[in-house]
Amino acid sequence: MKRKLNDDATMDRIMRETPAAIRVILQHGMLCVGCPIASFHTVSDAAREHDLDEDQLRRDLEAAIEAGDGTSSLPRGPRQSRAVDAARPRRPFGVRS
C-alpha cells in the first residue's frame, strides 16, 4: 500500500509515524529531531526555512514513507501518554530523591 505525504503533516508527525524519515531529514542537513518548531512546520515550511529544494525533500521523504512500515513504538495520543504517566511511581509532595 503506497502512502502519500500529506501537505498538512508536520515534520514532527512525519518523524513519529515513519522513523525512517529521520534519516532523510538529517541527510538534508535539518535538525528537526527535538526542535520545538517541528510540531508546527510542514514540509513546505521546513524546506523554505532551510533553503532546500522542496520537491527533492518530498521525494526523499515519500520514498522513506513507502519503504517504512509506518509503525512506531512512540505513544500516539493523549490517552496513551496519560497511561504512561499513570504507570510512573509518584513521590509525596516535597520529598526529593
PDB file of C-alpha atoms in Angstrom:
ATOM      1  CA  MET A   1       0.000   0.000   0.000  1.00  0.00           C
ATOM      2  CA  LYS A   2       1.572   3.268  -1.109  1.00  0.00           C
ATOM      3  CA  ARG A   3       1.141   6.167   1.285  1.00  0.00           C
ATOM      4  CA  LYS A   4       1.300   9.765   0.151  1.00  0.00           C
ATOM      5  CA  LEU A   5       2.851  12.574   2.135  1.00  0.00           C
ATOM      6  CA  ASN A   6       0.026  14.792   3.379  1.00  0.00           C
ATOM      7  CA  ASP A   7       0.564  18.525   2.722  1.00  0.00           C
ATOM      8  CA  ASP A   8      -0.649  19.365   6.240  1.00  0.00           C
ATOM      9  CA  ALA A   9       1.590  16.850   8.023  1.00  0.00           C
ATOM     10  CA  THR A  10       4.093  18.429  10.367  1.00  0.00           C
ATOM     11  CA  MET A  11       7.725  17.402  10.463  1.00  0.00           C
ATOM     12  CA  ASP A  12       7.181  16.061  13.983  1.00  0.00           C
ATOM     13  CA  ARG A  13       4.272  13.879  12.866  1.00  0.00           C
ATOM     14  CA  ILE A  14       6.232  12.558   9.881  1.00  0.00           C
ATOM     15  CA  MET A  15       9.148  11.576  12.134  1.00  0.00           C
ATOM     16  CA  ARG A  16       6.848   9.915  14.701  1.00  0.00           C
ATOM     17  CA  GLU A  17       4.835   7.959  12.156  1.00  0.00           C
ATOM     18  CA  THR A  18       7.796   6.964   9.986  1.00  0.00           C
ATOM     19  CA  PRO A  19      11.054   6.816  11.944  1.00  0.00           C
ATOM     20  CA  ALA A  20      12.934   6.084   8.676  1.00  0.00           C
ATOM     21  CA  ALA A  21      12.170   9.686   7.674  1.00  0.00           C
ATOM     22  CA  ILE A  22      14.515  10.906  10.408  1.00  0.00           C
ATOM     23  CA  ARG A  23      17.497   9.708   8.382  1.00  0.00           C
ATOM     24  CA  VAL A  24      16.255  11.645   5.336  1.00  0.00           C
ATOM     25  CA  ILE A  25      15.769  14.779   7.406  1.00  0.00           C
ATOM     26  CA  LEU A  26      19.289  14.545   8.842  1.00  0.00           C
ATOM     27  CA  GLN A  27      20.771  13.821   5.402  1.00  0.00           C
ATOM     28  CA  HIS A  28      19.253  17.078   4.178  1.00  0.00           C
ATOM     29  CA  GLY A  29      21.083  18.920   6.964  1.00  0.00           C
ATOM     30  CA  MET A  30      17.996  19.672   9.026  1.00  0.00           C
ATOM     31  CA  LEU A  31      17.994  19.213  12.776  1.00  0.00           C
ATOM     32  CA  CYS A  32      14.229  18.766  13.193  1.00  0.00           C
ATOM     33  CA  VAL A  33      14.658  15.969  15.728  1.00  0.00           C
ATOM     34  CA  GLY A  34      13.895  17.572  19.080  1.00  0.00           C
ATOM     35  CA  CYS A  35      13.266  21.011  17.570  1.00  0.00           C
ATOM     36  CA  PRO A  36      10.293  22.764  19.184  1.00  0.00           C
ATOM     37  CA  ILE A  37       9.246  24.167  15.794  1.00  0.00           C
ATOM     38  CA  ALA A  38       8.968  20.694  14.190  1.00  0.00           C
ATOM     39  CA  SER A  39       5.460  20.303  15.579  1.00  0.00           C
ATOM     40  CA  PHE A  40       4.393  23.391  13.602  1.00  0.00           C
ATOM     41  CA  HIS A  41       6.443  23.196  10.371  1.00  0.00           C
ATOM     42  CA  THR A  42       5.102  21.379   7.350  1.00  0.00           C
ATOM     43  CA  VAL A  43       7.470  20.033   4.703  1.00  0.00           C
ATOM     44  CA  SER A  44       6.988  23.255   2.719  1.00  0.00           C
ATOM     45  CA  ASP A  45       7.793  25.392   5.765  1.00  0.00           C
ATOM     46  CA  ALA A  46      10.892  23.369   6.621  1.00  0.00           C
ATOM     47  CA  ALA A  47      12.196  23.422   3.035  1.00  0.00           C
ATOM     48  CA  ARG A  48      11.704  27.185   2.847  1.00  0.00           C
ATOM     49  CA  GLU A  49      13.356  27.838   6.232  1.00  0.00           C
ATOM     50  CA  HIS A  50      16.360  25.656   5.387  1.00  0.00           C
ATOM     51  CA  ASP A  51      16.624  26.871   1.776  1.00  0.00           C
ATOM     52  CA  LEU A  52      16.147  23.359   0.367  1.00  0.00           C
ATOM     53  CA  ASP A  53      14.588  22.067  -2.836  1.00  0.00           C
ATOM     54  CA  GLU A  54      11.087  21.194  -1.607  1.00  0.00           C
ATOM     55  CA  ASP A  55      10.377  18.752  -4.446  1.00  0.00           C
ATOM     56  CA  GLN A  56      13.534  16.753  -3.725  1.00  0.00           C
ATOM     57  CA  LEU A  57      12.830  16.728   0.014  1.00  0.00           C
ATOM     58  CA  ARG A  58       9.285  15.494  -0.644  1.00  0.00           C
ATOM     59  CA  ARG A  59      10.513  12.749  -2.985  1.00  0.00           C
ATOM     60  CA  ASP A  60      13.039  11.572  -0.413  1.00  0.00           C
ATOM     61  CA  LEU A  61      10.501  11.634   2.427  1.00  0.00           C
ATOM     62  CA  GLU A  62       7.895   9.821   0.334  1.00  0.00           C
ATOM     63  CA  ALA A  63      10.460   7.150  -0.523  1.00  0.00           C
ATOM     64  CA  ALA A  64      11.182   6.692   3.210  1.00  0.00           C
ATOM     65  CA  ILE A  65       7.450   6.536   3.975  1.00  0.00           C
ATOM     66  CA  GLU A  66       6.871   3.989   1.224  1.00  0.00           C
ATOM     67  CA  ALA A  67       9.824   1.857   2.330  1.00  0.00           C
ATOM     68  CA  GLY A  68       8.923   2.039   6.032  1.00  0.00           C
ATOM     69  CA  ASP A  69       6.003   0.219   7.571  1.00  0.00           C
ATOM     70  CA  GLY A  70       4.666   3.391   9.186  1.00  0.00           C
ATOM     71  CA  THR A  71       4.662   1.961  12.666  1.00  0.00           C
ATOM     72  CA  SER A  72       6.312   3.438  15.681  1.00  0.00           C
ATOM     73  CA  SER A  73       6.739   2.443  19.294  1.00  0.00           C
ATOM     74  CA  LEU A  74       6.106   6.035  20.405  1.00  0.00           C
ATOM     75  CA  PRO A  75       2.853   6.884  22.161  1.00  0.00           C
ATOM     76  CA  ARG A  76       0.333   8.248  19.665  1.00  0.00           C
ATOM     77  CA  GLY A  77      -2.056  10.308  21.672  1.00  0.00           C
ATOM     78  CA  PRO A  78      -3.015  11.886  24.953  1.00  0.00           C
ATOM     79  CA  ARG A  79      -4.703   8.709  26.215  1.00  0.00           C
ATOM     80  CA  GLN A  80      -1.528   6.699  25.781  1.00  0.00           C
ATOM     81  CA  SER A  81       0.564   9.483  27.284  1.00  0.00           C
ATOM     82  CA  ARG A  82      -1.667   9.507  30.363  1.00  0.00           C
ATOM     83  CA  ALA A  83      -1.270   5.737  30.648  1.00  0.00           C
ATOM     84  CA  VAL A  84       2.500   6.174  30.676  1.00  0.00           C
ATOM     85  CA  ASP A  85       2.198   8.908  33.324  1.00  0.00           C
ATOM     86  CA  ALA A  86      -0.124   6.745  35.438  1.00  0.00           C
ATOM     87  CA  ALA A  87       2.415   3.928  35.448  1.00  0.00           C
ATOM     88  CA  ARG A  88       5.144   6.219  36.784  1.00  0.00           C
ATOM     89  CA  PRO A  89       5.707   5.977  40.541  1.00  0.00           C
ATOM     90  CA  ARG A  90       4.753   9.132  42.415  1.00  0.00           C
ATOM     91  CA  ARG A  91       6.726  10.735  45.220  1.00  0.00           C
ATOM     92  CA  PRO A  92       4.957  12.522  48.045  1.00  0.00           C
ATOM     93  CA  PHE A  93       4.940  16.293  47.693  1.00  0.00           C
ATOM     94  CA  GLY A  94       8.155  17.872  48.979  1.00  0.00           C
ATOM     95  CA  VAL A  95      10.160  14.618  49.009  1.00  0.00           C
ATOM     96  CA  ARG A  96      13.326  14.738  46.943  1.00  0.00           C
ATOM     97  CA  SER A  97      15.256  11.793  45.670  1.00  0.00           C
TER      98      SER A  97
END
